[in-house]
mmCIF file of C-alpha atoms and ligand atoms in Angstrom:
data_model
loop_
_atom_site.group_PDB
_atom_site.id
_atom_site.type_symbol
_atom_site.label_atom_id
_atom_site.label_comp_id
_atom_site.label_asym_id
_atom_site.label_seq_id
_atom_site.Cartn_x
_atom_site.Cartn_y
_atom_site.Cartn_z
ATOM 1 C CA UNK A 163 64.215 157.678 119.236
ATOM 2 C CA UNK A 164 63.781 156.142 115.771
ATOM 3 C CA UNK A 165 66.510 154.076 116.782
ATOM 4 C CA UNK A 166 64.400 152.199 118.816
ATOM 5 C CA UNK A 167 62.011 151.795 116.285
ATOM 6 C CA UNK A 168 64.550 150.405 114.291
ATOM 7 C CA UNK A 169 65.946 147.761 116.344
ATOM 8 C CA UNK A 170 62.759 146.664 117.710
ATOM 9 C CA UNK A 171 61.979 145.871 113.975
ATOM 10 C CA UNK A 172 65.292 143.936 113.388
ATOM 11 C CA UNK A 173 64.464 141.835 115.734
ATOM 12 C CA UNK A 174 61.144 140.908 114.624
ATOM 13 C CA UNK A 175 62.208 139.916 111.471
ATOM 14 C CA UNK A 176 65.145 137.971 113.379
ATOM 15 C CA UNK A 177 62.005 136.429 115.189
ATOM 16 C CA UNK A 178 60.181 135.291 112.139
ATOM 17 C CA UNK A 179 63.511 134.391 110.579
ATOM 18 C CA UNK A 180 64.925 131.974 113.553
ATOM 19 C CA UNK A 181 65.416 128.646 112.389
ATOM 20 C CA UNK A 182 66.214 126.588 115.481
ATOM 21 C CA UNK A 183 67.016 123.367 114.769
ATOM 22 C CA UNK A 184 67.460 120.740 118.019
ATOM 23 C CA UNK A 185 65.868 121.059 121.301
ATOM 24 C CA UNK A 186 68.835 122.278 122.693
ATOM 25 C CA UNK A 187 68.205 125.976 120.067
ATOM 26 C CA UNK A 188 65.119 125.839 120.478
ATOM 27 C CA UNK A 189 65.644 126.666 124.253
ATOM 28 C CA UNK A 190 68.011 129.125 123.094
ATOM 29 C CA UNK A 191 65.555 130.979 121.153
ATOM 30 C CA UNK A 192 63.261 130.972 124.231
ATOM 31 C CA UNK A 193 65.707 132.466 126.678
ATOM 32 C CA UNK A 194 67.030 134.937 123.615
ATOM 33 C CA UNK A 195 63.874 136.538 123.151
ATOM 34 C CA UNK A 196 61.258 135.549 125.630
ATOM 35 C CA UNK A 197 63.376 135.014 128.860
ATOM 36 C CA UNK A 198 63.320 137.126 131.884
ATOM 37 C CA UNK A 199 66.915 138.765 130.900
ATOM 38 C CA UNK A 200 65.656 138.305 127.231
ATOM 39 C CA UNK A 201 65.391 140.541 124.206
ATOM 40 C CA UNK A 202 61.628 141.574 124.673
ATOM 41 C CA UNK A 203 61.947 142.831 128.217
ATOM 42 C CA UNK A 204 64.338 144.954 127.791
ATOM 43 C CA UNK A 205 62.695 146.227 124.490
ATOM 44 C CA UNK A 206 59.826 146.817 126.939
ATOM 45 C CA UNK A 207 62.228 149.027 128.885
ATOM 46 C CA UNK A 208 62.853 151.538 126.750
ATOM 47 C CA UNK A 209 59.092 152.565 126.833
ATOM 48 C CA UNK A 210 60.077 155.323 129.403
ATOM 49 C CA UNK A 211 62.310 156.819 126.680
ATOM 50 C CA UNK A 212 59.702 158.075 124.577
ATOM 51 C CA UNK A 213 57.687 161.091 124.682
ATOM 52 C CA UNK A 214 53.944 160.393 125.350
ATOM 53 C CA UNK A 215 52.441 160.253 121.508
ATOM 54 C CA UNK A 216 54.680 157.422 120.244
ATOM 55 C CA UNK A 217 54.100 154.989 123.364
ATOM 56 C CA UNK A 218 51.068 153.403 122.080
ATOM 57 C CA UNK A 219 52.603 152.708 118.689
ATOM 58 C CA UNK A 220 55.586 151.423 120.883
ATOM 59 C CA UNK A 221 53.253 149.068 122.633
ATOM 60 C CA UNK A 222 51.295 148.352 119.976
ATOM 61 C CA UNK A 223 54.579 146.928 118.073
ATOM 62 C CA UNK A 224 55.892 145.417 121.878
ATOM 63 C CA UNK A 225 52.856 143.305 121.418
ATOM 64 C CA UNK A 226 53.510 142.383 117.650
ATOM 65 C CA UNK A 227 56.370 141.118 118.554
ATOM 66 C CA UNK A 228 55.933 138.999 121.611
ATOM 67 C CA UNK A 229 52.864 137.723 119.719
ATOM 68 C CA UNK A 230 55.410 136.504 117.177
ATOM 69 C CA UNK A 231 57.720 135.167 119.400
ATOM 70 C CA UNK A 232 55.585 133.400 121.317
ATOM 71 C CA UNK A 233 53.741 132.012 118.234
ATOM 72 C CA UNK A 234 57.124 131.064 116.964
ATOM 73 C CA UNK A 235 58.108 129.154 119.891
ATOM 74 C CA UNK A 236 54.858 127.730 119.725
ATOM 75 C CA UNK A 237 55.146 126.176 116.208
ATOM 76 C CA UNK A 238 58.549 125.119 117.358
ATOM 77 C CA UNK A 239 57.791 122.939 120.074
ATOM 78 C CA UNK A 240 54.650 121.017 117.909
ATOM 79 C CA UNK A 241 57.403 120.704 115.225
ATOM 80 C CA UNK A 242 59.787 118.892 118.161
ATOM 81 C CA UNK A 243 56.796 117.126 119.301
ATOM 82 C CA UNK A 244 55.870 115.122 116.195
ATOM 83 C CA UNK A 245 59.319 114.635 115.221
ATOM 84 C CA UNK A 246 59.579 117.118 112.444
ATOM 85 C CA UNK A 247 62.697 118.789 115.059
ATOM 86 C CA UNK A 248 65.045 115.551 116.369
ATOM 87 C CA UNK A 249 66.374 115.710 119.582
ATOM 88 C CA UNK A 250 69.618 115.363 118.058
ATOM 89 C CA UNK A 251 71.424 116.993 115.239
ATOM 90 C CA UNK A 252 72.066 113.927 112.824
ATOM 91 C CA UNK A 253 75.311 113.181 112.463
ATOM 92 C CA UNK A 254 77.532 113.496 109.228
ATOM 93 C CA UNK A 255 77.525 109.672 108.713
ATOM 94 C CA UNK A 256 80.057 109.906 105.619
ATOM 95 C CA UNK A 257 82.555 112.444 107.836
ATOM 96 C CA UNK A 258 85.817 110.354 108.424
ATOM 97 C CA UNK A 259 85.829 108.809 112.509
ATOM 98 C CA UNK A 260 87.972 110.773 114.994
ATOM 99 C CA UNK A 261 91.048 108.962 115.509
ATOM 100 C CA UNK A 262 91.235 107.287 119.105
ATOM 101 C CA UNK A 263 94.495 107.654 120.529
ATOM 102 C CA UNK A 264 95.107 104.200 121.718
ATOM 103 C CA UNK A 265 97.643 104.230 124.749
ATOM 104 C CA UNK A 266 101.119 101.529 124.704
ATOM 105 C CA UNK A 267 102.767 98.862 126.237
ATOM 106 C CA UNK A 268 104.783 99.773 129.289
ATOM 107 C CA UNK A 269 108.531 98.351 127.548
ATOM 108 C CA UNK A 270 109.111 96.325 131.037
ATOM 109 C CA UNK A 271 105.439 94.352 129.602
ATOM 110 C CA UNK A 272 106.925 94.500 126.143
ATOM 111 C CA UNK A 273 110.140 92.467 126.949
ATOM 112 C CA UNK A 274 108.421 90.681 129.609
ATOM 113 C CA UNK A 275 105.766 89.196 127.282
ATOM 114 C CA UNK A 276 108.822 88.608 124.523
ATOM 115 C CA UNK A 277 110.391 86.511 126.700
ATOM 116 C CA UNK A 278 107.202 84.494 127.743
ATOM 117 C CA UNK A 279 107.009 83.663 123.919
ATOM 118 C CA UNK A 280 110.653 83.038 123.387
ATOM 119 C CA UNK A 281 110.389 80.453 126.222
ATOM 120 C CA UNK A 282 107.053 79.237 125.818
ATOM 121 C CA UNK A 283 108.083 78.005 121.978
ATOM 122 C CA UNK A 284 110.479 75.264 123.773
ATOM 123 C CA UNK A 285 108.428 74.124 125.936
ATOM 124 C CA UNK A 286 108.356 76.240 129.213
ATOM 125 C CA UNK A 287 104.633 77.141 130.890
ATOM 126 C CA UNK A 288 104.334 80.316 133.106
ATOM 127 C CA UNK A 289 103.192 80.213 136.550
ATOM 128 C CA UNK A 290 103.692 82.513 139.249
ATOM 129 C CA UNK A 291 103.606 83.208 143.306
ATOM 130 C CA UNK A 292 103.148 84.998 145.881
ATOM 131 C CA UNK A 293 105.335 88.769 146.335
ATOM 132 C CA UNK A 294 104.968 88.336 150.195
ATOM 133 C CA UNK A 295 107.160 85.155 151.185
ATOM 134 C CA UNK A 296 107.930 83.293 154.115
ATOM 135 C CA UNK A 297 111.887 82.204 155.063
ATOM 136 C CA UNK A 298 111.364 78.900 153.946
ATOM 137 C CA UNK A 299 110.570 79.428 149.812
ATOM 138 C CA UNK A 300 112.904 82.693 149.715
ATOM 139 C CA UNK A 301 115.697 81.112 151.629
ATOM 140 C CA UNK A 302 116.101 78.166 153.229
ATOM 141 C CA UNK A 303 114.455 75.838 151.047
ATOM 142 C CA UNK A 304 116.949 77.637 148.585
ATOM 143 C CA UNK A 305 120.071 76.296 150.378
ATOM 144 C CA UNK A 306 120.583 79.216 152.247
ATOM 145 C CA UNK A 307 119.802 78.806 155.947
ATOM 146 C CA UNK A 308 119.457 81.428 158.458
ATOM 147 C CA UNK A 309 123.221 81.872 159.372
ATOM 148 C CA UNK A 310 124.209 81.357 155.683
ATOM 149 C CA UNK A 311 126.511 84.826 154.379
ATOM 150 C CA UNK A 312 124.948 84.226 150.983
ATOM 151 C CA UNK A 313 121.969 86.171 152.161
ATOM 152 C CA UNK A 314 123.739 89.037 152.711
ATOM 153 C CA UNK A 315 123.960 88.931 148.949
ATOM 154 C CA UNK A 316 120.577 90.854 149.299
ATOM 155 C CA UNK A 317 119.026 93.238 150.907
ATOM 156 C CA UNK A 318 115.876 91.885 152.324
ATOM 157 C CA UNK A 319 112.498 94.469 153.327
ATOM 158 C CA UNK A 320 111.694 92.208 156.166
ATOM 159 C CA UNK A 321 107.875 92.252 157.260
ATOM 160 C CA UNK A 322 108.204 91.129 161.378
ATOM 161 C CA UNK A 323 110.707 91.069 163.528
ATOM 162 C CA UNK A 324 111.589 87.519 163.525
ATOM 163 C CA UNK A 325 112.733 87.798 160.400
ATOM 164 C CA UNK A 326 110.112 85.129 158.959
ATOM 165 C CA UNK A 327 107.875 86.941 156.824
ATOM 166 C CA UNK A 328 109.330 89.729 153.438
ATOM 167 C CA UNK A 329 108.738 90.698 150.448
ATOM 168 C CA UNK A 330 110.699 88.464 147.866
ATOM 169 C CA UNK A 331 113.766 89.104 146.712
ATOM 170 C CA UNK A 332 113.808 87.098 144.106
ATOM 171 C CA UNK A 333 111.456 85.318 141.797
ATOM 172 C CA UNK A 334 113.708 81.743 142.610
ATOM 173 C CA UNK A 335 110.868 81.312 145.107
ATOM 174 C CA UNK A 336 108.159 80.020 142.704
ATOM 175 C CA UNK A 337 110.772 77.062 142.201
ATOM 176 C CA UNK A 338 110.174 75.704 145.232
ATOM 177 C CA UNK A 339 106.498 76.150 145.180
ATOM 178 C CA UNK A 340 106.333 74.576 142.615
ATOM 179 C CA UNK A 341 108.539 71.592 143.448
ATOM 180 C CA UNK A 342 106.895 71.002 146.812
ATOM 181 C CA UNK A 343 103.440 70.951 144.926
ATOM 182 C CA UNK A 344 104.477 69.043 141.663
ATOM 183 C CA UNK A 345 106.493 66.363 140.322
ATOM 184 C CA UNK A 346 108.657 66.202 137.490
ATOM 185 C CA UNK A 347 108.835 66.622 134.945
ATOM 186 C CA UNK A 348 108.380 70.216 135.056
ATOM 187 C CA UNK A 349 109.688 73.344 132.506
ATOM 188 C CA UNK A 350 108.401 76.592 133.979
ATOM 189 C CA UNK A 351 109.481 80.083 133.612
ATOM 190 C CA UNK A 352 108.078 82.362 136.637
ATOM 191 C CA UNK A 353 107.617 86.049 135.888
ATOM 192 C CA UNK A 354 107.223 88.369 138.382
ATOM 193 C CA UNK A 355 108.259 91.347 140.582
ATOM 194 C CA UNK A 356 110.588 91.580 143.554
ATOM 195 C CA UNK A 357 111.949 93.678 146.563
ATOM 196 C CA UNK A 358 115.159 94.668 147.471
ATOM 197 C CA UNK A 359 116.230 97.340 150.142
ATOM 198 C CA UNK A 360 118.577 99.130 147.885
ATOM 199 C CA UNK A 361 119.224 102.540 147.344
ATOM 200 C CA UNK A 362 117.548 103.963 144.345
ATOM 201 C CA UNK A 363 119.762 105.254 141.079
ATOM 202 C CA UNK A 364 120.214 104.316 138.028
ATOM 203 C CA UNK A 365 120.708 101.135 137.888
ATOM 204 C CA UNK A 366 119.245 99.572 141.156
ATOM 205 C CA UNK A 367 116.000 100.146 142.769
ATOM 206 C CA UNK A 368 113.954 98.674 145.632
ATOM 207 C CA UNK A 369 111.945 96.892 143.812
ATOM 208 C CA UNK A 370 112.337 95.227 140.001
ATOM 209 C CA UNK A 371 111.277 92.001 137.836
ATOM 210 C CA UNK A 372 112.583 89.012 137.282
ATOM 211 C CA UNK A 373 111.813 85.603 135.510
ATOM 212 C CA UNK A 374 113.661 82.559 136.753
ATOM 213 C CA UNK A 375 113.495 79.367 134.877
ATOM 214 C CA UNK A 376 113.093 76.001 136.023
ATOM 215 C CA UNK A 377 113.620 72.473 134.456
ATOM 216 C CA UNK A 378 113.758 69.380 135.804
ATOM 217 C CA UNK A 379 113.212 65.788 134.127
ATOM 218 C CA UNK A 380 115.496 62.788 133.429
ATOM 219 C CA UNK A 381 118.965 63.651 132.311
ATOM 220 C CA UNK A 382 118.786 67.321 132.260
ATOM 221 C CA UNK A 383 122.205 68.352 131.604
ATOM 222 C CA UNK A 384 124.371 71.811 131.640
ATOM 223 C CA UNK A 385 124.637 71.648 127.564
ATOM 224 C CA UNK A 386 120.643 71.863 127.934
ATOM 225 C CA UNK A 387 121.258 74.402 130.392
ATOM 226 C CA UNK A 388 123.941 76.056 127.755
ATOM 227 C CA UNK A 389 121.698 75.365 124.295
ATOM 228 C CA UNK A 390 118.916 76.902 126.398
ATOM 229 C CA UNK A 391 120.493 80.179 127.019
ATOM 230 C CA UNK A 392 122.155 80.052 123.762
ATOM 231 C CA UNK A 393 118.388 80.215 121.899
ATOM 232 C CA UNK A 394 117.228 82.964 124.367
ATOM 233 C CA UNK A 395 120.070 85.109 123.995
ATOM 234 C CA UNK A 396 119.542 84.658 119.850
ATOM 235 C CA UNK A 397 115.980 84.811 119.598
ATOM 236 C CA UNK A 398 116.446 88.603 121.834
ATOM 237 C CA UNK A 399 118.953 89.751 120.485
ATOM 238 C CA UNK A 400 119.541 88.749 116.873
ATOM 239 C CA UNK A 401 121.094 85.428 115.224
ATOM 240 C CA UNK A 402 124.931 86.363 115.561
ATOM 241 C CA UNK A 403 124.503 86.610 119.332
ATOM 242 C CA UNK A 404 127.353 84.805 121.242
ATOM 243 C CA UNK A 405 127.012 83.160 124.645
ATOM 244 C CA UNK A 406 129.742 82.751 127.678
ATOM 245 C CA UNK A 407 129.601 81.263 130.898
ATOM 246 C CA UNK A 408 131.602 82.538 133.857
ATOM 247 C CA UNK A 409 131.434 79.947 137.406
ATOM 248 C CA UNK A 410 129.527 82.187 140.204
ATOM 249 C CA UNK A 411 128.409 80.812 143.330
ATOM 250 C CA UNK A 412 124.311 80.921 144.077
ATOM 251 C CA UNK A 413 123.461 79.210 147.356
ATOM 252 C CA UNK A 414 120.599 77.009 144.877
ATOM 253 C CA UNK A 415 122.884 75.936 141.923
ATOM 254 C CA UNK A 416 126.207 73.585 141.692
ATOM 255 C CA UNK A 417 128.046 74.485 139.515
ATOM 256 C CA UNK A 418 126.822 77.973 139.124
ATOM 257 C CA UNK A 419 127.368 80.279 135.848
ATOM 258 C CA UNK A 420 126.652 84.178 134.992
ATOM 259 C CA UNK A 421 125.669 84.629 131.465
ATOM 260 C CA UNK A 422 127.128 86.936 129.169
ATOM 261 C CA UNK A 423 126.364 88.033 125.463
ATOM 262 C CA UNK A 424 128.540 89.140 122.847
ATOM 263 C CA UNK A 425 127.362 92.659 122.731
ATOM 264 C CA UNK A 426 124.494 92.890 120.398
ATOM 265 C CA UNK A 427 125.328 96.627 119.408
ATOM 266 C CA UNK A 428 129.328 96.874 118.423
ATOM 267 C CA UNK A 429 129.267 92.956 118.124
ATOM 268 C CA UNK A 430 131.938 92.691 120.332
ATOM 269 C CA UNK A 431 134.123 95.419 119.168
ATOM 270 C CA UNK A 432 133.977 97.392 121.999
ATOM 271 C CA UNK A 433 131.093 100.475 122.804
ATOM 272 C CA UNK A 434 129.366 102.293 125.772
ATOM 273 C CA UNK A 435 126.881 99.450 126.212
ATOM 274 C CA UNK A 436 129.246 96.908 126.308
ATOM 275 C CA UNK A 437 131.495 99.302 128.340
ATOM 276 C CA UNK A 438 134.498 98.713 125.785
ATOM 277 C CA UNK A 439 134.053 94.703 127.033
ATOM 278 C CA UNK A 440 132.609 93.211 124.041
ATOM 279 C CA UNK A 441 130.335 91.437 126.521
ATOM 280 C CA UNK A 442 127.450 92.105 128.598
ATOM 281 C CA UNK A 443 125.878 90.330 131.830
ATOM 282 C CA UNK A 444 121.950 89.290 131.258
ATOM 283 C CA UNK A 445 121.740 86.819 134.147
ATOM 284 C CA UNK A 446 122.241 83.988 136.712
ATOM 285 C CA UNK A 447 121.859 79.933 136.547
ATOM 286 C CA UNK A 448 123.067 76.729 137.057
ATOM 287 C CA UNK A 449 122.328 73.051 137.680
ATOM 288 C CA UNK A 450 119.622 72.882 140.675
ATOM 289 C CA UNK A 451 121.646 71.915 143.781
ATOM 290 C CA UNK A 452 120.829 68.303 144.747
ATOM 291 C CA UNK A 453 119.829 69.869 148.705
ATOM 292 C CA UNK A 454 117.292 72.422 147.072
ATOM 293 C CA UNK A 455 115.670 69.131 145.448
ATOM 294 C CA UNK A 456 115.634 66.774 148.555
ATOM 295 C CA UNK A 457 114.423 70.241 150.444
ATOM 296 C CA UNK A 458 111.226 69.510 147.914
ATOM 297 C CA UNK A 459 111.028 65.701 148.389
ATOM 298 C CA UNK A 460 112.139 64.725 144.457
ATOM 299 C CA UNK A 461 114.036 62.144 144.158
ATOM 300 C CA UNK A 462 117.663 63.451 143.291
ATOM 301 C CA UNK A 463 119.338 59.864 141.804
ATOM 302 C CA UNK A 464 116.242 60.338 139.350
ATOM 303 C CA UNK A 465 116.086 63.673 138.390
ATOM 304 C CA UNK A 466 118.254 66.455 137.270
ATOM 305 C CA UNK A 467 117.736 70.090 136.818
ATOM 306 C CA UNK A 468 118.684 73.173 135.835
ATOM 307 C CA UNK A 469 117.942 76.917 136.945
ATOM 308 C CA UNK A 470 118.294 80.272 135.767
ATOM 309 C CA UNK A 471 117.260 83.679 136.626
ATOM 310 C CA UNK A 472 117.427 87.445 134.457
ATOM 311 C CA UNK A 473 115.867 90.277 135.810
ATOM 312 C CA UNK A 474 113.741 91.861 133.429
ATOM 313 C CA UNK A 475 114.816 95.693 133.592
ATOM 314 C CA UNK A 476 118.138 94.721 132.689
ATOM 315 C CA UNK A 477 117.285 92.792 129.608
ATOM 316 C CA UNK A 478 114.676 95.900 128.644
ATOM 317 C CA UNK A 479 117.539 98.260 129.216
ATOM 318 C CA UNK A 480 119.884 96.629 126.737
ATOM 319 C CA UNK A 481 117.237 95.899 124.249
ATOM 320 C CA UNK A 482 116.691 99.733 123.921
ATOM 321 C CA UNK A 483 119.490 100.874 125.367
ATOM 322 C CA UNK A 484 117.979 103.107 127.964
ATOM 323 C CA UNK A 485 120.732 104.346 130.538
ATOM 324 C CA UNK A 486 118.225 104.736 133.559
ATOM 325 C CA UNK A 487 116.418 102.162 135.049
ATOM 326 C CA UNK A 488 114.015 105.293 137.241
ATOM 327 C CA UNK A 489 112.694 106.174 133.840
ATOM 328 C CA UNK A 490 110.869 103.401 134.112
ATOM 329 C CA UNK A 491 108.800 103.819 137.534
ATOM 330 C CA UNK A 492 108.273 107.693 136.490
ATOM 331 C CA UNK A 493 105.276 106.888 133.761
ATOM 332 C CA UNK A 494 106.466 109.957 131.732
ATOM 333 C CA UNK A 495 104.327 109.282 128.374
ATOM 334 C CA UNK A 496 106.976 111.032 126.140
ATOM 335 C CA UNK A 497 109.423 108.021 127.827
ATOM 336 C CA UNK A 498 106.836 105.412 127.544
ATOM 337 C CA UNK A 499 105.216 105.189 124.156
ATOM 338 C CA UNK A 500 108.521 105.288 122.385
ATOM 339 C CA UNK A 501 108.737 101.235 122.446
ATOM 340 C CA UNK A 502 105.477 99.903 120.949
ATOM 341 C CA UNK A 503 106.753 99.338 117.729
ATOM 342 C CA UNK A 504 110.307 98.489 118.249
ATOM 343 C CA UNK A 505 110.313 94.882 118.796
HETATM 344 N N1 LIG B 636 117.898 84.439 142.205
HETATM 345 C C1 LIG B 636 119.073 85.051 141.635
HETATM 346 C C2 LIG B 636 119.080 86.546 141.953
HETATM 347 O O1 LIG B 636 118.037 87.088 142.184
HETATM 348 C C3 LIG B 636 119.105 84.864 140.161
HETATM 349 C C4 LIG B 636 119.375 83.455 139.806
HETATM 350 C C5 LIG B 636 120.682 83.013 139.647
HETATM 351 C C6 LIG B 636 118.351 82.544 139.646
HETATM 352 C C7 LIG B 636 120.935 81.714 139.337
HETATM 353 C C8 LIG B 636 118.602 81.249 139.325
HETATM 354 C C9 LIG B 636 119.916 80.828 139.158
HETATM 355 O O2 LIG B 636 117.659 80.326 139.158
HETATM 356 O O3 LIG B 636 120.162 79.539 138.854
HETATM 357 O O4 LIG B 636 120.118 87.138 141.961
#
């Protein structure tokens, strides 16, 4: 019995003591001691407990204390009013910020936005088309008419059944655009993503980047074409970097070369990146064919060009040497934010 004596007195001195300090405690404090589930009531329910002479003492000390509480709340909320309680704890001003974790470039951006500068520092402006083409800018106009077996070379997604309408294969498009629309001279590169129906592993995918490269002026020749690829390959992969050209066939360049680099890791000693070659492939290009040109109305006895296309994936991969080209369409962060500061 004493024992409720006793703890209704702790709690009036834990009443008088309170020291609620924001709005938000101050609430607290109400619902604590003065809400329906609160302290008081069910201080008021152990009335029943005692035998007959002690309840009005009880009572008497019931009313102390709600007195108190109330009176307390009371001085609390005149306090908040005139601003003597803020509505906000203040803040620790000197305590050191939280760090923000700030998120990284996809490596696909990273390369892609190294190459923009590489190319844009001799000259070359980006521009960029459409991903949904018609048969005219991602084939024919491109040398390679309807019946032609070079376009078996890829595996189109066709969007109709007349065959008129896809999604690009290849960034080589954005050449023509931009012939049919401007004349020389012109020195664009044209980032950008394309389609191809091929089965996804680890190194092909339906659908990957590319940036094809486009000059035309007067006397464009293949040693620009050569000097060109020469300064990419260097400024990407380091100063000792070797170039070699090996004739291919492309429907839109005569002559046509693939690129190779000395490999940039065992410097042409032989490793798994290079697969024991010494070299590795970054790309396609060549002197624009004559028929792509006339296809664009410029006038061919005038003007020379030359092309060249590297898909971006492929360049990313040997830069870091990552073996799987899905790692980068799975947006694993442990994958992704391993690049940031590596270039
Ligand atoms: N369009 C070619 C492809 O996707 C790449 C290419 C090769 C582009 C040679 C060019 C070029 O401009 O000259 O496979």
């Amino acid at each position: 019995m004493q024992e409720i004596f006793d703890k209704a007195n702790t709690i009036h001195e834990e009443i008088k003591g309170a020291t609620p300090a924001t709005a938000e405690e101050v609430e607290q404090f109400r619902i604590k001691y003065l809400g329906s589930k609160g302290l008081l009531k069910e201080l008021f329910g152990f009335m029943g407990q005692l035998p007959n002479e002690r309840k009005k003492e009880y009572g008497q000390l019931m009313n102390t204390l709600k007195a108190a509480a109330e009176a307390k709340l009371e001085e609390l909320k005149t306090a908040f009013e005139n601003g003597s309680i803020s509505n906000k704890e203040i803040p620790d001003l000197t305590a050191p910020a939280y760090q923000f974790p700030l998120g990284t470039r996809h490596p696909l951006s990273i390369i892609k936005n190294r190459m923009i500068e590489i190319f844009s520092r001799i000259g070359f402006t980006v521009a960029e088309g459409p991903e949904i083409e018609d048969d005219w800018h991602n084939f024919t106009a491109l040398n390679t008419p309807a019946d032609h077996p070079a376009r078996d070379m890829q595996d189109t997604f066709f969007l109709t059944d007349d065959k008129q309408w896809m999604l690009r294969t290849h960034t080589s498009s954005v050449q023509i655009r931009k012939m049919e629309s401007e004349k020389p001279p012109m020195k664009y590169i044209f980032p950008g993503r394309v389609y191809r129906n091929e089965t996804i592993s680890a190194r092909a995918h339906c659908t990957f980047h590319q940036v094809e490269g486009l000059y035309i002026d007067e006397n464009v020749s293949f040693a620009d074409l050569k000097q060109t690829m020469l300064y990419f390959a260097q400024e990407m992969f380091g100063r000792n970097v070797e170039v070699r050209f090996r004739p291919s066939f492309f429907p839109f360049t005569e002559p046509s070369a693939e690129v190779d680099i000395s490999c940039f890791v065992c410097s042409g000693k032989g490793c798994p990146v290079c697969k024991h070659s010494g070299w590795v492939e970054i790309g396609g290009c060549g002197m624009v064919d004559p028929a792509v040109m006339e296809n664009c109305k410029i006038d061919t006895r005038k003007y020379t060009g030359f092309a060249f296309g590297m898909g971006i994936e492929r360049i990313t991969m040997l830069k870091f040497q990552i073996n799987d080209l899905r790692l980068f369409f799975e947006n694993d962060i442990r994958f992704l934010k391993q690049f940031e500061s590596a270039v």
